[in-house]
XYZ file of C-alpha atoms in Angstrom:
386
model
C 67.922 82.382 118.025
C 70.884 82.593 120.888
C 74.601 81.882 120.167
C 75.362 78.531 118.724
C 78.555 76.738 118.034
C 79.883 76.471 114.727
C 79.762 72.343 114.123
C 82.438 70.556 112.454
C 82.351 66.924 111.348
C 85.601 65.160 110.292
C 85.261 61.480 108.977
C 88.258 59.502 107.823
C 88.551 55.671 107.495
C 89.744 52.985 109.508
C 93.046 52.360 107.893
C 97.311 52.740 109.413
C 98.356 55.584 107.071
C 94.985 57.190 107.932
C 94.826 57.354 110.555
C 98.408 58.085 111.104
C 97.705 61.332 109.089
C 93.959 62.145 110.942
C 96.108 62.568 114.619
C 99.208 64.760 112.579
C 96.014 67.046 110.995
C 94.408 66.813 114.639
C 97.658 68.401 116.275
C 98.187 71.199 113.678
C 94.019 72.554 113.691
C 94.252 73.567 117.183
C 92.926 76.899 116.319
C 89.348 75.339 116.204
C 89.268 75.285 119.894
C 90.370 78.798 120.088
C 87.246 79.241 118.041
C 84.921 77.217 120.365
C 84.525 75.533 117.594
C 82.498 71.660 118.416
C 84.833 69.447 116.588
C 83.509 65.773 115.978
C 85.923 63.085 114.786
C 84.223 59.756 113.164
C 86.537 56.966 112.085
C 84.574 54.508 109.822
C 84.438 50.692 111.190
C 83.307 48.139 109.708
C 81.525 46.254 112.850
C 78.187 45.271 113.246
C 79.091 45.911 116.640
C 79.337 49.312 116.573
C 76.894 51.848 116.410
C 78.563 54.320 114.285
C 75.984 55.030 111.505
C 73.331 56.141 114.390
C 76.030 58.654 115.767
C 77.390 59.505 112.437
C 74.432 60.058 110.708
C 72.729 62.557 113.592
C 76.306 64.845 113.499
C 75.369 64.667 109.742
C 72.015 66.798 109.778
C 73.543 68.758 111.935
C 76.692 69.798 110.982
C 77.708 72.903 109.643
C 81.527 72.501 107.680
C 81.967 68.287 106.946
C 85.161 67.344 106.050
C 85.720 63.780 104.662
C 89.219 62.911 104.545
C 90.001 61.677 101.647
C 92.266 58.637 100.745
C 92.120 55.609 98.328
C 91.014 53.637 101.309
C 88.111 55.972 102.088
C 87.265 56.060 98.113
C 86.987 51.547 98.098
C 84.382 52.264 101.003
C 80.433 51.608 100.142
C 79.566 53.052 103.433
C 81.724 56.368 103.612
C 80.614 56.902 99.632
C 76.797 56.850 100.628
C 77.466 59.182 103.522
C 79.624 61.455 101.183
C 76.295 61.768 98.524
C 74.340 62.081 102.176
C 76.182 65.301 102.706
C 76.469 66.464 98.868
C 72.424 66.775 98.922
C 72.627 68.560 102.057
C 74.888 71.055 100.781
C 72.076 71.605 97.900
C 69.551 71.588 99.997
C 70.857 73.339 102.952
C 73.577 75.602 101.722
C 76.149 73.765 104.155
C 80.212 73.391 103.599
C 81.514 70.450 102.550
C 85.632 70.571 102.346
C 86.978 67.156 101.357
C 90.969 66.855 102.521
C 93.594 65.148 100.519
C 95.284 62.632 102.461
C 96.689 60.083 100.581
C 97.323 59.886 96.817
C 94.215 58.232 95.014
C 92.953 58.081 91.327
C 88.823 59.214 91.073
C 88.132 61.721 94.221
C 87.371 64.195 91.286
C 84.534 62.230 90.061
C 82.670 61.653 93.655
C 83.856 65.229 94.895
C 84.164 67.722 91.641
C 82.331 70.440 92.346
C 83.356 70.833 95.960
C 86.846 72.484 96.351
C 89.697 70.936 98.229
C 92.259 71.028 101.026
C 95.074 71.647 100.178
C 94.184 73.823 97.199
C 97.003 72.587 94.743
C 94.788 69.206 94.637
C 98.296 67.464 96.106
C 97.339 65.006 98.710
C 99.416 65.245 102.270
C 101.075 62.288 101.396
C 102.507 63.565 98.138
C 106.229 63.177 97.182
C 106.392 66.924 95.704
C 105.860 68.660 99.428
C 108.925 70.016 101.277
C 107.405 68.012 104.132
C 104.499 67.016 105.146
C 103.811 70.062 107.747
C 103.470 72.712 104.489
C 100.523 70.353 103.764
C 98.999 70.185 107.259
C 99.157 73.935 107.662
C 97.494 74.811 104.309
C 94.728 72.713 105.449
C 94.853 74.406 108.948
C 94.791 77.535 107.466
C 92.008 77.027 104.807
C 89.566 74.976 107.340
C 90.095 78.849 110.242
C 89.066 80.493 107.212
C 86.084 78.871 106.560
C 85.087 78.980 110.215
C 85.842 82.443 110.686
C 83.487 82.804 107.335
C 80.677 80.780 108.943
C 81.348 82.058 112.551
C 80.427 85.500 111.034
C 78.010 85.163 108.988
C 75.943 83.647 112.268
C 77.023 86.927 114.222
C 75.331 88.807 111.156
C 72.048 86.639 111.396
C 72.148 87.785 115.422
C 72.104 91.552 114.722
C 69.818 91.075 112.500
C 67.407 89.396 115.083
C 68.085 92.131 117.461
C 67.039 94.463 115.217
C 63.789 92.643 114.188
C 63.050 92.390 117.934
C 63.198 96.190 118.286
C 61.468 97.100 114.883
C 58.263 95.368 116.278
C 58.700 96.866 119.834
C 58.405 99.683 118.451
C 56.019 99.162 115.874
C 52.681 97.407 115.919
C 52.779 96.705 112.200
C 56.141 97.632 110.708
C 55.915 100.757 108.772
C 57.400 100.592 104.413
C 60.592 102.043 106.176
C 61.403 100.028 108.510
C 60.918 97.381 106.269
C 63.049 98.796 103.623
C 65.887 99.257 105.928
C 65.541 95.450 107.124
C 66.140 94.374 103.333
C 69.365 97.301 102.879
C 70.541 94.965 106.136
C 69.558 91.692 104.266
C 71.294 92.307 101.096
C 74.102 94.407 102.645
C 75.124 91.651 104.909
C 74.654 88.502 101.639
C 71.914 86.858 104.372
C 69.997 84.230 103.128
C 65.989 84.524 103.060
C 65.304 81.085 104.844
C 67.671 81.923 108.174
C 66.227 85.418 108.018
C 62.943 84.062 107.647
C 63.658 81.143 110.578
C 64.452 84.307 112.887
C 61.416 86.408 111.610
C 59.272 83.226 112.274
C 61.024 83.111 116.046
C 60.784 86.653 116.843
C 56.931 87.545 115.443
C 56.133 84.406 117.889
C 58.001 85.889 120.955
C 56.624 88.917 120.151
C 52.554 87.389 120.147
C 53.274 85.447 123.535
C 54.470 88.957 124.929
C 50.848 90.179 124.200
C 49.250 87.336 125.952
C 50.905 87.184 129.360
C 50.473 91.215 128.966
C 47.123 90.687 128.535
C 46.718 87.442 131.101
C 48.793 89.834 134.115
C 46.431 93.388 133.145
C 42.838 91.264 133.281
C 44.081 89.241 136.270
C 45.561 92.695 137.644
C 43.317 94.959 136.440
C 44.697 98.511 138.070
C 48.220 97.251 137.804
C 50.096 101.254 136.304
C 46.727 102.742 135.983
C 45.931 105.392 137.891
C 46.746 106.310 141.536
C 43.966 107.673 142.735
C 41.841 104.933 141.359
C 43.814 102.825 142.637
C 43.853 103.973 146.610
C 39.889 104.116 145.933
C 39.435 100.550 144.774
C 41.571 99.301 147.972
C 39.836 101.888 150.310
C 36.468 100.116 149.069
C 38.018 96.450 149.634
C 39.149 97.234 152.800
C 35.644 98.466 154.143
C 34.055 95.560 152.543
C 36.169 93.326 153.968
C 35.704 94.938 157.270
C 32.132 94.753 157.282
C 32.485 91.024 156.385
C 34.769 90.553 159.249
C 32.506 92.204 161.773
C 29.375 90.063 160.263
C 30.279 87.017 162.715
C 32.286 83.792 162.657
C 30.176 82.314 160.185
C 31.810 83.237 157.297
C 35.375 82.627 159.426
C 34.154 78.801 159.875
C 33.276 78.874 156.225
C 36.852 80.196 155.417
C 38.235 77.229 157.566
C 36.138 74.360 156.215
C 36.663 75.574 152.897
C 40.798 75.184 153.401
C 40.608 72.036 154.767
C 38.357 70.961 151.005
C 41.881 72.545 149.647
C 43.789 70.583 151.634
C 42.590 67.357 151.694
C 42.136 67.848 147.794
C 45.750 68.775 146.991
C 46.562 65.557 149.408
C 43.898 63.565 147.455
C 46.492 62.245 144.855
C 49.804 60.978 147.456
C 50.159 57.622 148.664
C 51.375 58.217 152.546
C 55.188 58.273 151.443
C 54.145 61.662 149.472
C 54.209 59.677 146.074
C 52.127 60.203 143.606
C 48.651 58.178 142.905
C 48.031 56.572 139.371
C 45.379 58.443 137.303
C 46.450 62.049 139.089
C 46.801 64.827 136.539
C 49.066 67.871 136.703
C 52.397 70.040 135.711
C 55.522 69.073 135.669
C 59.134 70.671 135.126
C 60.274 68.717 132.105
C 63.864 70.869 131.228
C 64.524 74.026 129.688
C 64.878 74.452 125.363
C 68.901 73.410 124.516
C 67.727 75.759 121.806
C 65.648 79.144 122.471
C 64.725 78.860 118.780
C 63.544 75.993 118.553
C 59.854 74.978 120.931
C 57.716 72.623 118.856
C 57.205 69.568 119.353
C 60.516 67.001 118.475
C 62.709 70.017 119.615
C 65.213 69.031 121.967
C 65.853 70.165 125.826
C 69.187 70.861 127.931
C 70.172 67.111 128.814
C 71.679 68.701 131.974
C 67.988 69.879 132.837
C 65.662 67.335 131.808
C 63.652 65.293 134.056
C 62.085 63.319 131.120
C 63.464 60.297 128.881
C 63.387 61.182 125.565
C 64.814 64.593 126.100
C 62.698 66.594 123.451
C 59.350 68.707 123.655
C 57.152 65.430 123.673
C 53.604 66.144 121.578
C 50.378 65.862 123.058
C 49.380 61.914 124.274
C 52.846 60.747 123.972
C 54.004 58.625 127.025
C 57.891 59.920 128.291
C 59.633 57.866 131.331
C 59.622 60.155 134.377
C 64.070 60.292 134.232
C 64.391 61.437 138.269
C 61.865 62.485 140.927
C 59.583 65.539 140.010
C 57.065 67.661 142.218
C 52.901 67.264 140.098
C 51.839 70.363 140.680
C 48.024 71.478 140.320
C 49.412 74.220 137.771
C 52.429 75.502 135.548
C 54.257 78.515 136.751
C 51.613 81.680 136.415
C 52.213 85.580 135.895
C 53.536 88.235 137.230
C 56.723 85.857 139.068
C 56.187 82.883 137.422
C 57.331 81.236 140.356
C 56.309 77.286 140.577
C 56.777 76.922 144.373
C 53.548 79.240 144.552
C 51.344 76.288 142.570
C 50.130 73.884 144.877
C 51.734 70.492 145.251
C 49.618 67.144 144.394
C 52.730 65.318 145.467
C 56.021 63.826 144.238
C 56.309 61.292 140.923
C 59.177 58.917 141.123
C 62.004 58.560 138.539
C 61.283 55.544 136.237
C 56.996 56.233 136.400
C 55.730 56.538 132.662
C 53.308 58.949 132.196
C 51.376 60.520 128.782
C 51.792 63.752 128.013
C 48.235 66.129 127.921
C 49.924 69.590 126.888
C 53.474 71.378 126.907
C 54.693 74.882 127.173
C 57.536 77.469 127.252
C 57.820 79.739 129.609
C 60.247 82.168 128.255
C 60.908 84.336 131.121
C 61.924 81.570 132.986
C 64.676 80.898 130.950
C 62.901 78.750 128.649
C 61.978 76.324 130.840
C 59.237 73.611 129.542
C 56.296 72.612 131.376
C 54.291 69.789 130.813
C 50.404 68.903 131.782
C 50.760 64.878 132.160
C 49.050 61.816 133.572
C 50.118 58.872 136.290
C 49.611 55.459 134.512
C 47.442 52.749 136.029
C 49.291 49.593 134.543
C 49.631 50.106 130.909
C 49.828 53.745 129.719
C 47.952 54.551 126.863
C 47.035 58.423 125.952
């Protein structure tokens, strides 16, 4: 699965007092930075020109911990109440965490968030006069949030350990024994791992195992003497050299034929190019489109790393979809192959310039090359249609 940052989403209202208290809270929870947490702060703005909804709902679907900063202004906003309802539903379905923070005194927060324990834990808002000073309230909030984040990080580490154990086990056993299954189940129970999380790991690890077996078989098929008896290999090399020498001395016909074939190959590899090296329309080939943003996810629609991708949208495209090339890419006659998976060993058919649209015919993850994703594409002639 690989280590992933814990994402914490803070949501608050566009109100002067709320914003002042939010800023003070932000100063007290600096410890989250030390834990390498991805903290997202979103202020609701009742402005149709702002793209607030798209951004907030995107983070709402990925955050591990959601922290609404509650006040009377927050509870009086229908959009924010709707957001809370969506967050509560996700807590039920995906078992994420939601911790309301009581910024200002209000009535009715229990009705909306009765199943969630707030911070401060005594139920007194930050601006409650019973606090000696507000720093006391902020310190309790910070400690509670840090404790929850450390709990989430610890759980993630246990999932990584389970993944490593499972991967080691399937490398050692073709079919897992009852004893191995028992050990893995004991580990899950001991660390309180949830079935939905371990099922995702198991699916991913078994898929990687199958892909490795397929790549190994492809290698053995193309290089049948690799790893076999050295004496047999030497005999094979000797026979090959002898045949080559016989054909070489038969005359120049074979040599001339090879030259013609080489010329044909060169012309075929350049026939798709224009004079300036760009690829012509309706040309097919393979391009590098990016690396997986999360190695666990390698399905159509999963995100590609924004720093490496060469297409828009930056996802693994589905077959038949149309994408836009965002920077010049080399169109090659094939994707990287065994044994070393080097792209440069595949023939270049020309350059696809940025801004061009292509139709996706296939997409493959090359795991030995740091989860590189390659796509077979066809350049468009006028209207881009699958």
